Short mmCIF file of C-alpha atoms in Angstrom, two decimals:
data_model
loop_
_atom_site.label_atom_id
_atom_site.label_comp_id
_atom_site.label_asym_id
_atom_site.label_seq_id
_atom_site.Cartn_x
_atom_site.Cartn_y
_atom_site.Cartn_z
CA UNK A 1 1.33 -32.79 4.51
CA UNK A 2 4.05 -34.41 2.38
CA UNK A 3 2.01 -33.70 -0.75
CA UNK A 4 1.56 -29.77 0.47
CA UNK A 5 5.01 -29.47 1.16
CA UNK A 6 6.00 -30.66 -2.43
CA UNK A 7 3.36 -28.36 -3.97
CA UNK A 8 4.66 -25.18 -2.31
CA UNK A 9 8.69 -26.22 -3.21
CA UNK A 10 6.98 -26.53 -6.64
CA UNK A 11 5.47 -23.17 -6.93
CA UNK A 12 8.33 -21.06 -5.04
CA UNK A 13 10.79 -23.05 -8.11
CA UNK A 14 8.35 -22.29 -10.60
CA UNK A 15 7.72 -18.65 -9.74
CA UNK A 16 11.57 -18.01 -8.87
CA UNK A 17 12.49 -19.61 -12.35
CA UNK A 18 9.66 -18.17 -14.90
CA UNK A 19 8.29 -14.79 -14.79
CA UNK A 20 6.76 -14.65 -18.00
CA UNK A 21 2.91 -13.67 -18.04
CA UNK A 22 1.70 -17.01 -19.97
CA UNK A 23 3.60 -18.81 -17.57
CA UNK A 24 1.99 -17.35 -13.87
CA UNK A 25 -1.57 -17.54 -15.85
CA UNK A 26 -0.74 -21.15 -16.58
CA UNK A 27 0.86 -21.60 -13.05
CA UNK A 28 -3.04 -21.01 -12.10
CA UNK A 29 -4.89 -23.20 -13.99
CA UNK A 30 -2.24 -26.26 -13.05
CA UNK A 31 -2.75 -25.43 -9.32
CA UNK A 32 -7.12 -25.69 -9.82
CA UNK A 33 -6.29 -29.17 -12.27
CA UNK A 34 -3.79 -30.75 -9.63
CA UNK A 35 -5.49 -29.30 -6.64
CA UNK A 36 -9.28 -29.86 -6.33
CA UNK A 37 -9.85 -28.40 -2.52
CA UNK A 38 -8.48 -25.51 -3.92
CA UNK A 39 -10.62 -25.30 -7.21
CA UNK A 40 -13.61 -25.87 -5.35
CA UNK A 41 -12.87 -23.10 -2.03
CA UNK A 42 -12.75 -20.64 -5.63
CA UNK A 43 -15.94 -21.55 -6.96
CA UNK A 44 -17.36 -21.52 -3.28
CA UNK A 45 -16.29 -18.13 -2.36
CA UNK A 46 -17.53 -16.62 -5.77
CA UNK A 47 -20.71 -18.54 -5.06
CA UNK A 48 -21.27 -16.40 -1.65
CA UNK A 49 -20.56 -12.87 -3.50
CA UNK A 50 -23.61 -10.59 -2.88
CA UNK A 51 -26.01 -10.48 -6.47
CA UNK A 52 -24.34 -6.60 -6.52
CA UNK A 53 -20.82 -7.94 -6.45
CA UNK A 54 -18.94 -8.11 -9.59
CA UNK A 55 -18.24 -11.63 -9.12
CA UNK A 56 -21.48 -12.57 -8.89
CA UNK A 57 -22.48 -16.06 -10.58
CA UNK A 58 -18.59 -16.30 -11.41
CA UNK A 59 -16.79 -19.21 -11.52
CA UNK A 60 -13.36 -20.70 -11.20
CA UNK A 61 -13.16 -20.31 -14.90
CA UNK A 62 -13.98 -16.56 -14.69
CA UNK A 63 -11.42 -16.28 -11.92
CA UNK A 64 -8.51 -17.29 -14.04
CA UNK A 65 -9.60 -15.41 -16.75
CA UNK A 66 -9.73 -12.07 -14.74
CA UNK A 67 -5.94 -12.73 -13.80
CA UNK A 68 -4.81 -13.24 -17.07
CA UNK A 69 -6.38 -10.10 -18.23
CA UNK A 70 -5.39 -8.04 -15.42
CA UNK A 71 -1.48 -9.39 -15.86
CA UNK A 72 -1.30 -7.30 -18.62
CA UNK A 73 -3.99 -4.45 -18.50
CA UNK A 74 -2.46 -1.35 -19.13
CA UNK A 75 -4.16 1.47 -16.70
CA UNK A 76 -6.56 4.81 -17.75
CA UNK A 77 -6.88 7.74 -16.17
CA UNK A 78 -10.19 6.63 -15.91
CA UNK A 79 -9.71 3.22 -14.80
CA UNK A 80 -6.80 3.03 -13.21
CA UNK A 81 -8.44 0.35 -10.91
CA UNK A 82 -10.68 -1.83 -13.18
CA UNK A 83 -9.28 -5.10 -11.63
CA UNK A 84 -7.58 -3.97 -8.64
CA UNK A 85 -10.79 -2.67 -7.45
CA UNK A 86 -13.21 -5.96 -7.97
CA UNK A 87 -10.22 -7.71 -6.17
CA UNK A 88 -10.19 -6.07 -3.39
CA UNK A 89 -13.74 -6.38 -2.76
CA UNK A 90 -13.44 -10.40 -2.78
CA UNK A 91 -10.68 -10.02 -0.64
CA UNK A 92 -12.50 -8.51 1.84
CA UNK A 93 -15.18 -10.38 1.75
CA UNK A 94 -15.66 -13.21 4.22
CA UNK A 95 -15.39 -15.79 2.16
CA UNK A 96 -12.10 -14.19 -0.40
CA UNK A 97 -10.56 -13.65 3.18
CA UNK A 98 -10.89 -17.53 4.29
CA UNK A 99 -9.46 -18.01 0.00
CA UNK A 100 -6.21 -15.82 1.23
CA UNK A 101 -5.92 -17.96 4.07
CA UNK A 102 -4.90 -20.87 1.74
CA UNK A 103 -0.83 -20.71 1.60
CA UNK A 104 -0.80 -22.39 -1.85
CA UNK A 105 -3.39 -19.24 -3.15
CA UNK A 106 -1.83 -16.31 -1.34
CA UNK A 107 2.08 -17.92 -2.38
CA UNK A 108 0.93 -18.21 -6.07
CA UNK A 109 -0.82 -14.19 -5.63
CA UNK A 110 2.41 -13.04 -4.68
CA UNK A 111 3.94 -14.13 -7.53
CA UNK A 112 1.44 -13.04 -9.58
CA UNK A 113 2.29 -9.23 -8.05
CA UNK A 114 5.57 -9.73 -9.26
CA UNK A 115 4.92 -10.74 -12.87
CA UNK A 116 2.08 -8.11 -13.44
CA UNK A 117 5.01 -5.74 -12.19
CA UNK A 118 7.03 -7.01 -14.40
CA UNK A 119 4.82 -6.20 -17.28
CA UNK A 120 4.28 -2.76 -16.06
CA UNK A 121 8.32 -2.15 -16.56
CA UNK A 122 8.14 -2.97 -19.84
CA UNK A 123 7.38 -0.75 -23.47
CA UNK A 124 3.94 -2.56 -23.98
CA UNK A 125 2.69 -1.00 -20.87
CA UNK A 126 3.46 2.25 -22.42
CA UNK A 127 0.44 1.86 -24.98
CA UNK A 128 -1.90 3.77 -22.89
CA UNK A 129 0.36 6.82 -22.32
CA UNK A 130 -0.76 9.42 -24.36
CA UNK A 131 -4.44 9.53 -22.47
CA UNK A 132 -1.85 9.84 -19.20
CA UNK A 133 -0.03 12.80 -20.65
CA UNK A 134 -3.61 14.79 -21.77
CA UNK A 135 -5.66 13.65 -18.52
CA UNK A 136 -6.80 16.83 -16.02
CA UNK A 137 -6.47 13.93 -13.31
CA UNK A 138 -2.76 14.04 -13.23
CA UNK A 139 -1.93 17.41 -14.02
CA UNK A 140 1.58 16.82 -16.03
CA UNK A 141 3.03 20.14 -15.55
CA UNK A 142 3.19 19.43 -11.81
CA UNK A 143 6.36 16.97 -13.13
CA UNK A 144 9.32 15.96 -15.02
CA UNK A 145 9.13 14.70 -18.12
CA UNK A 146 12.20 12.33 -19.90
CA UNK A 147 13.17 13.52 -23.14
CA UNK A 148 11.68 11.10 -25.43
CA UNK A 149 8.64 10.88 -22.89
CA UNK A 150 7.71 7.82 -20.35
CA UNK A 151 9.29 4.56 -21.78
CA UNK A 152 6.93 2.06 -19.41
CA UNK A 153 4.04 2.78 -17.17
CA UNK A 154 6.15 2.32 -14.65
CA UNK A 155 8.57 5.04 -15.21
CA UNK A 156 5.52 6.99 -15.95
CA UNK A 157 4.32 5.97 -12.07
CA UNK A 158 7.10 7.13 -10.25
CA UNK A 159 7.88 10.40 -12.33
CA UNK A 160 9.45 12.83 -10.12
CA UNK A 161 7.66 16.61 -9.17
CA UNK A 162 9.58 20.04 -10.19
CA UNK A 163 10.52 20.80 -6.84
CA UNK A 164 8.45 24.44 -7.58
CA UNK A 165 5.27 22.99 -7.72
CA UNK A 166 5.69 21.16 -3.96
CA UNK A 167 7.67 23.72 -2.23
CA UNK A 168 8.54 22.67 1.76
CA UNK A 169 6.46 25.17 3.89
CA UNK A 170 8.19 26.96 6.62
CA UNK A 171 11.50 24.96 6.06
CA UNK A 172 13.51 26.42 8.50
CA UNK A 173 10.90 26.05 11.28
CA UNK A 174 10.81 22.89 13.09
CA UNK A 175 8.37 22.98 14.99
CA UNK A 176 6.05 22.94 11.65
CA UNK A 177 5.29 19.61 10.41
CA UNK A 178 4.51 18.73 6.46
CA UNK A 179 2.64 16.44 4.92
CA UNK A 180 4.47 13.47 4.11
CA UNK A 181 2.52 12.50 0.55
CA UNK A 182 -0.01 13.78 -1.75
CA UNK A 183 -3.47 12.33 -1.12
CA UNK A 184 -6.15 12.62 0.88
CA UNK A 185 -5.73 13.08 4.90
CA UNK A 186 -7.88 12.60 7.66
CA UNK A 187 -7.54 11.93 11.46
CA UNK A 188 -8.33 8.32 13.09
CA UNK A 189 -8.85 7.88 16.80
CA UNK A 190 -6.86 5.62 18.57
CA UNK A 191 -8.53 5.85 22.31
CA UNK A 192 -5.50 3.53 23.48
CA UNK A 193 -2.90 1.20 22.97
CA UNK A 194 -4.92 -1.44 21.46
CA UNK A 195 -7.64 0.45 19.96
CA UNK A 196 -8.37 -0.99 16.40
CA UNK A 197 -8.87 1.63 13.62
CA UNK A 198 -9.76 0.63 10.25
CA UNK A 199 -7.41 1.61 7.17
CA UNK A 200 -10.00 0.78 3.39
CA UNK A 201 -11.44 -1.40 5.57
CA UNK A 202 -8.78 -3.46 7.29
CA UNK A 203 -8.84 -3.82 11.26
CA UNK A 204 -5.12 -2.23 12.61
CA UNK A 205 -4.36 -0.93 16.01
CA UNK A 206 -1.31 0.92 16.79
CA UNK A 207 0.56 -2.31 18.46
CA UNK A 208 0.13 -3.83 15.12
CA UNK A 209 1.18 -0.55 13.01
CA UNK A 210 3.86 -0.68 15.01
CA UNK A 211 4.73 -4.17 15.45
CA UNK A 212 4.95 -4.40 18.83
CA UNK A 213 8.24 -1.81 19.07
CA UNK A 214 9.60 -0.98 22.57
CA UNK A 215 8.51 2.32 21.74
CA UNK A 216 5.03 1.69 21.24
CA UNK A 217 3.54 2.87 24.73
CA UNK A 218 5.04 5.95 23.84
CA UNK A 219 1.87 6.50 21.41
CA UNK A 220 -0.67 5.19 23.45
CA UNK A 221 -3.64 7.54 23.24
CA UNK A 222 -1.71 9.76 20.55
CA UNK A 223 -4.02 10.77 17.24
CA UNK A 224 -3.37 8.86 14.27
CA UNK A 225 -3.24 10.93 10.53
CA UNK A 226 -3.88 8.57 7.34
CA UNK A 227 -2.72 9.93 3.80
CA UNK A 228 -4.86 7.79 1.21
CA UNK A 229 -2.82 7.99 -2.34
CA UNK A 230 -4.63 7.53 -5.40
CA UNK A 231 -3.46 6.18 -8.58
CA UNK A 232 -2.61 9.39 -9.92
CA UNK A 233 -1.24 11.01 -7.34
CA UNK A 234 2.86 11.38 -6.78
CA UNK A 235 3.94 8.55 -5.42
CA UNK A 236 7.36 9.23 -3.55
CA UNK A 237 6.75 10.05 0.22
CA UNK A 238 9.22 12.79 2.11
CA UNK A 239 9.87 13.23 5.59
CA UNK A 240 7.37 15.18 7.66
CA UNK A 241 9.80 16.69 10.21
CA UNK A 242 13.64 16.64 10.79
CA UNK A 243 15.17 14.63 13.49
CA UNK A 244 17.13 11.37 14.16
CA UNK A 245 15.79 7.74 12.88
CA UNK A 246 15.85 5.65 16.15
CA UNK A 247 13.25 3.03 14.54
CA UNK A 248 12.76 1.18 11.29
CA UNK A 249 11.20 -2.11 9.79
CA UNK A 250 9.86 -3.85 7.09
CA UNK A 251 7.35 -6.13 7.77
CA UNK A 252 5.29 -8.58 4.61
CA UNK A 253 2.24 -8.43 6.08
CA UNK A 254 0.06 -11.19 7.17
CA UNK A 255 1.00 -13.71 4.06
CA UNK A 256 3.59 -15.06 6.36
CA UNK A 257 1.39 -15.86 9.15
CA UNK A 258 0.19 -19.06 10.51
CA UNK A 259 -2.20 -19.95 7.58
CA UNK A 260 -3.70 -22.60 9.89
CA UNK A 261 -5.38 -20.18 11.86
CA UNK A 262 -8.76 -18.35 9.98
CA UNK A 263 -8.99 -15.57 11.53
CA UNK A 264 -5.69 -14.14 10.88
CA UNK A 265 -7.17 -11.37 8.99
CA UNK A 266 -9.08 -9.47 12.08
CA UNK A 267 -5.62 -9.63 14.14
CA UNK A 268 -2.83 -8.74 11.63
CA UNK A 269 -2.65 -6.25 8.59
CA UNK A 270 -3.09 -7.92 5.61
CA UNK A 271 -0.75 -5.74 3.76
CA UNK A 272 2.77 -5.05 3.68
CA UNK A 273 4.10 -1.63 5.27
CA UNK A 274 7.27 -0.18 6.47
CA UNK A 275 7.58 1.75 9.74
CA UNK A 276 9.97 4.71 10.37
CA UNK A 277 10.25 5.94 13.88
CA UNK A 278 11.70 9.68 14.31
CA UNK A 279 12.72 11.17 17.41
CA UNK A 280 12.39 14.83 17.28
CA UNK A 281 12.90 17.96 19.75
CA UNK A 282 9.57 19.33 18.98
CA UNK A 283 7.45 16.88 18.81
CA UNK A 284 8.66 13.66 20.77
CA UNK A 285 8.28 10.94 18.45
CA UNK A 286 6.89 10.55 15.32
CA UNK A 287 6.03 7.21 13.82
CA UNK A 288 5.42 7.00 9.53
CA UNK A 289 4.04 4.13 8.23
CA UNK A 290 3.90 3.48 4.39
CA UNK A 291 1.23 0.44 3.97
CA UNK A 292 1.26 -0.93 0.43
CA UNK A 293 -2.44 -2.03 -0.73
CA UNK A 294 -1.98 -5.85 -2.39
CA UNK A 295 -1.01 -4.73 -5.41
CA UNK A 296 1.40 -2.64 -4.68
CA UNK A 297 4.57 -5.05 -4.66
CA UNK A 298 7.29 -3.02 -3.83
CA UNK A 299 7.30 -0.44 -1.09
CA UNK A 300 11.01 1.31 -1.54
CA UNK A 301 13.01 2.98 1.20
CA UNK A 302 15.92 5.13 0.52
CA UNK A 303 19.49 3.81 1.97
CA UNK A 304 19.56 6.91 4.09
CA UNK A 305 16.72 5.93 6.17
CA UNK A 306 18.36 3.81 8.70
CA UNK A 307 19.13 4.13 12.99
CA UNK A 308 21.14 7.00 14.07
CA UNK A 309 20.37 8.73 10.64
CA UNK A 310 19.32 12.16 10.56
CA UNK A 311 16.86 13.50 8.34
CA UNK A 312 15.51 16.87 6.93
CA UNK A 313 11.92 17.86 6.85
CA UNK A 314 10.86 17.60 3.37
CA UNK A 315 13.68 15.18 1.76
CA UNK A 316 12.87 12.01 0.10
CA UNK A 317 12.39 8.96 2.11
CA UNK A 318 11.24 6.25 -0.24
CA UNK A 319 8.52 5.50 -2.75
CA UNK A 320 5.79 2.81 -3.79
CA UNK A 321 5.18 1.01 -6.61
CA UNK A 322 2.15 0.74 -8.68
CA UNK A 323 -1.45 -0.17 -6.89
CA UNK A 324 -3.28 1.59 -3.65
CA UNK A 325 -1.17 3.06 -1.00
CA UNK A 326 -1.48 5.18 2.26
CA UNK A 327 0.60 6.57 5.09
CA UNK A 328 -0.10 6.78 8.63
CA UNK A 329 1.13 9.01 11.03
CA UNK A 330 1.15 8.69 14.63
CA UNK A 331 1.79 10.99 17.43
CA UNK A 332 2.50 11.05 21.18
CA UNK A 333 -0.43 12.80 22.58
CA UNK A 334 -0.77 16.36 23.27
CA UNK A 335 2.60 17.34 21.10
CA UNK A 336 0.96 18.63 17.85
CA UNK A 337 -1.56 21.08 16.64
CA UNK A 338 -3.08 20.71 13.26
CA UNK A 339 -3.64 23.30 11.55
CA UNK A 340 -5.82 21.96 8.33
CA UNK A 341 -9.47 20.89 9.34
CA UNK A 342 -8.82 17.22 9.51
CA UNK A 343 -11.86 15.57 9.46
CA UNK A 344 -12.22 12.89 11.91
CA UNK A 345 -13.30 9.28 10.12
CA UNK A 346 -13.58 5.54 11.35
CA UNK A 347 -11.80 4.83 8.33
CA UNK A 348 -9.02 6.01 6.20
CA UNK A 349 -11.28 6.44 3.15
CA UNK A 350 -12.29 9.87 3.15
CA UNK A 351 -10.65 12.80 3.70
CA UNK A 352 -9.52 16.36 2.36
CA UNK A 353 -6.67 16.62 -0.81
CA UNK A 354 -3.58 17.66 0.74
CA UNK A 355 0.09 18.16 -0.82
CA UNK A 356 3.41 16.55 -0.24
CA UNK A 357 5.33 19.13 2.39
CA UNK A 358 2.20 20.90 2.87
CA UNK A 359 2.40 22.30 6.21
CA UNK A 360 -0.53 19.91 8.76
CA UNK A 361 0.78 20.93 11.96
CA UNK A 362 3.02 22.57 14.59
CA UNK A 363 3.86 21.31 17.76
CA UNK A 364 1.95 21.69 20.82
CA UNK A 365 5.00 23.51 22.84
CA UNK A 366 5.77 26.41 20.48
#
């Protein structure tokens, strides 16, 4: 215990003192040297991969390697996910899940966010910008551009939208609700309170969305929307309706749960999220819930979003950072109509594109 202890003041000195991308590649390698269980749950977790999985006769040598690659990969329009993507299937595999498990693993990972954002803020991540600026996939007259153009992939990421091409619908209606994101939407079915729903194949129910607020049993049997952003969509979210902020939190996720126990990842979201709870005339209340995807490090909330704060339909309310992201709404049941033709999914993966302030629904009262 004394010797785990030591490792982990190690790392969190090590990560807190070097950033540079040599020096969380070599962070890697020193754990697997000095920490044999370790090396050998790797090897035995990329020895279970399916013969169709990318990591398929990989080995703890391979693993390393795709890190050190992916710390500096600078994304395509075409590939946007080339390593996020091969992650996230170990991850969610039964054996990369029992990997996550191991604090000293999932500590140095989150580090390893950090750097790779890092990189992304900085000129060499700008060498792939031109196929940005000429792809069909993002559709660059939709937004701003900086005179002298996108300095890092970063700045390139969170480019703002002419406010022309994502006008608010009906903005002085408020019993009309937008769409908080661009994406893809679809509705999830939450029977009741502890119903579990499944978000790119996570398990979450709407206690856990939530976590456990007092105003949770509000929701129960309420629908659930999910807004699915990809890598080229605009990633700044708005507020779907006005009213007054009576809830917010930010919670890490599940890498600061009791790593003891191995089957944290079927009771708690893996993944870090923020919850905003608005109460509203027209439509009760409204809980948004921006869930970052593991590589997206940072999910940002404006200073204006706090209790007893009142906000407009439409304005900004924060944005992500670079990697997979979604929102979830949730409703009190039998207060909204929607008015696109949702389709209804198990999961959040599929669904129809939709705008940011696109109009989704009115309230059931009108």
């Amino acid at each position: 215990m004394k010797k785990l202890a030591f490792i982990l003041l190690l790392l969190i000195f090590s990560f807190n003192c070097v950033y540079g991308q040599a020096n969380i590649v070599q962070n890697l390698k020193e754990l697997l040297d000095s920490t044999p269980d370790l090396k050998a749950q790797i090897d035995k977790s990329l020895k279970l991969q399916d013969k169709k999985s990318y990591w398929h006769n990989k080995t703890s040598g391979d693993f390393v390697k795709f890190f050190e690659e992916w710390l500096v990969y600078n994304p395509v329009p075409e590939a946007p996910a080339k390593y996020i993507m091969p992650f996230d299937e170990l991850a969610n595999s039964e054996a990369g899940e029992i990997l996550f498990n191991n604090n000293i693993f999932s500590s140095w990972f989150i580090a390893f966010v950090n750097a790779n954002g890092e990189y992304l803020g900085t000129p060499a991540s700008a060498a792939t910008m031109g196929q940005w600026m000429s792809s069909s996939l993002v559709k660059m007259d939709d937004y701003i551009v900086p005179k002298g153009g996108f300095k890092t992939f970063n700045e390139f990421f969170l480019r703002p939208v002419k406010p022309q091409a994502r006008p608010l619908d009906e903005e002085k209606d408020p019993s009309v609700i937008v769409s908080p994101a661009d994406g893809s939407i679809c509705q999830i079915y939450a029977e009741d309170l502890d119903v579990n729903f499944k978000i790119k194949r996570d398990v979450i129910n709407i206690r856990q969305a939530l976590n456990n607020s007092i105003y949770a049993d509000r929701f129960i049997g309420g629908p659930v929307l999910d807004i699915l952003l990809w890598f080229t969509d605009y990633h700044h979210f708005h507020a779907p309706v006005s009213g007054k902020i009576v809830g917010v939190g930010e919670y890490a996720g599940s890498y600061n749960y009791n790593f003891k126990n191995v089957n944290w990842y079927k009771d708690l979201a893996k993944h870090k999220r923020s919850c905003y709870i608005i109460e509203t005339k027209e439509f009760g209340l409204v809980a948004m819930i921006p869930i970052g995807f593991w590589s997206v490090g940072s999910i940002v909330t404006e200073p204006k979003v706090k209790v007893g704060n009142y906000i407009k339909k439409g304005e900004e309310l924060g944005h992500f950072e670079y990697g997979g992201s979604s929102i979830l709404l949730i409703f009190e049941p039998g207060t909204i109509k929607f008015t696109q033709p949702f389709p209804a999914r198990k999961t959040g993966d599929d669904g129809i594109p939709i705008k940011v302030k696109q109009k989704i629904g009115i309230a059931a009262k009108r």
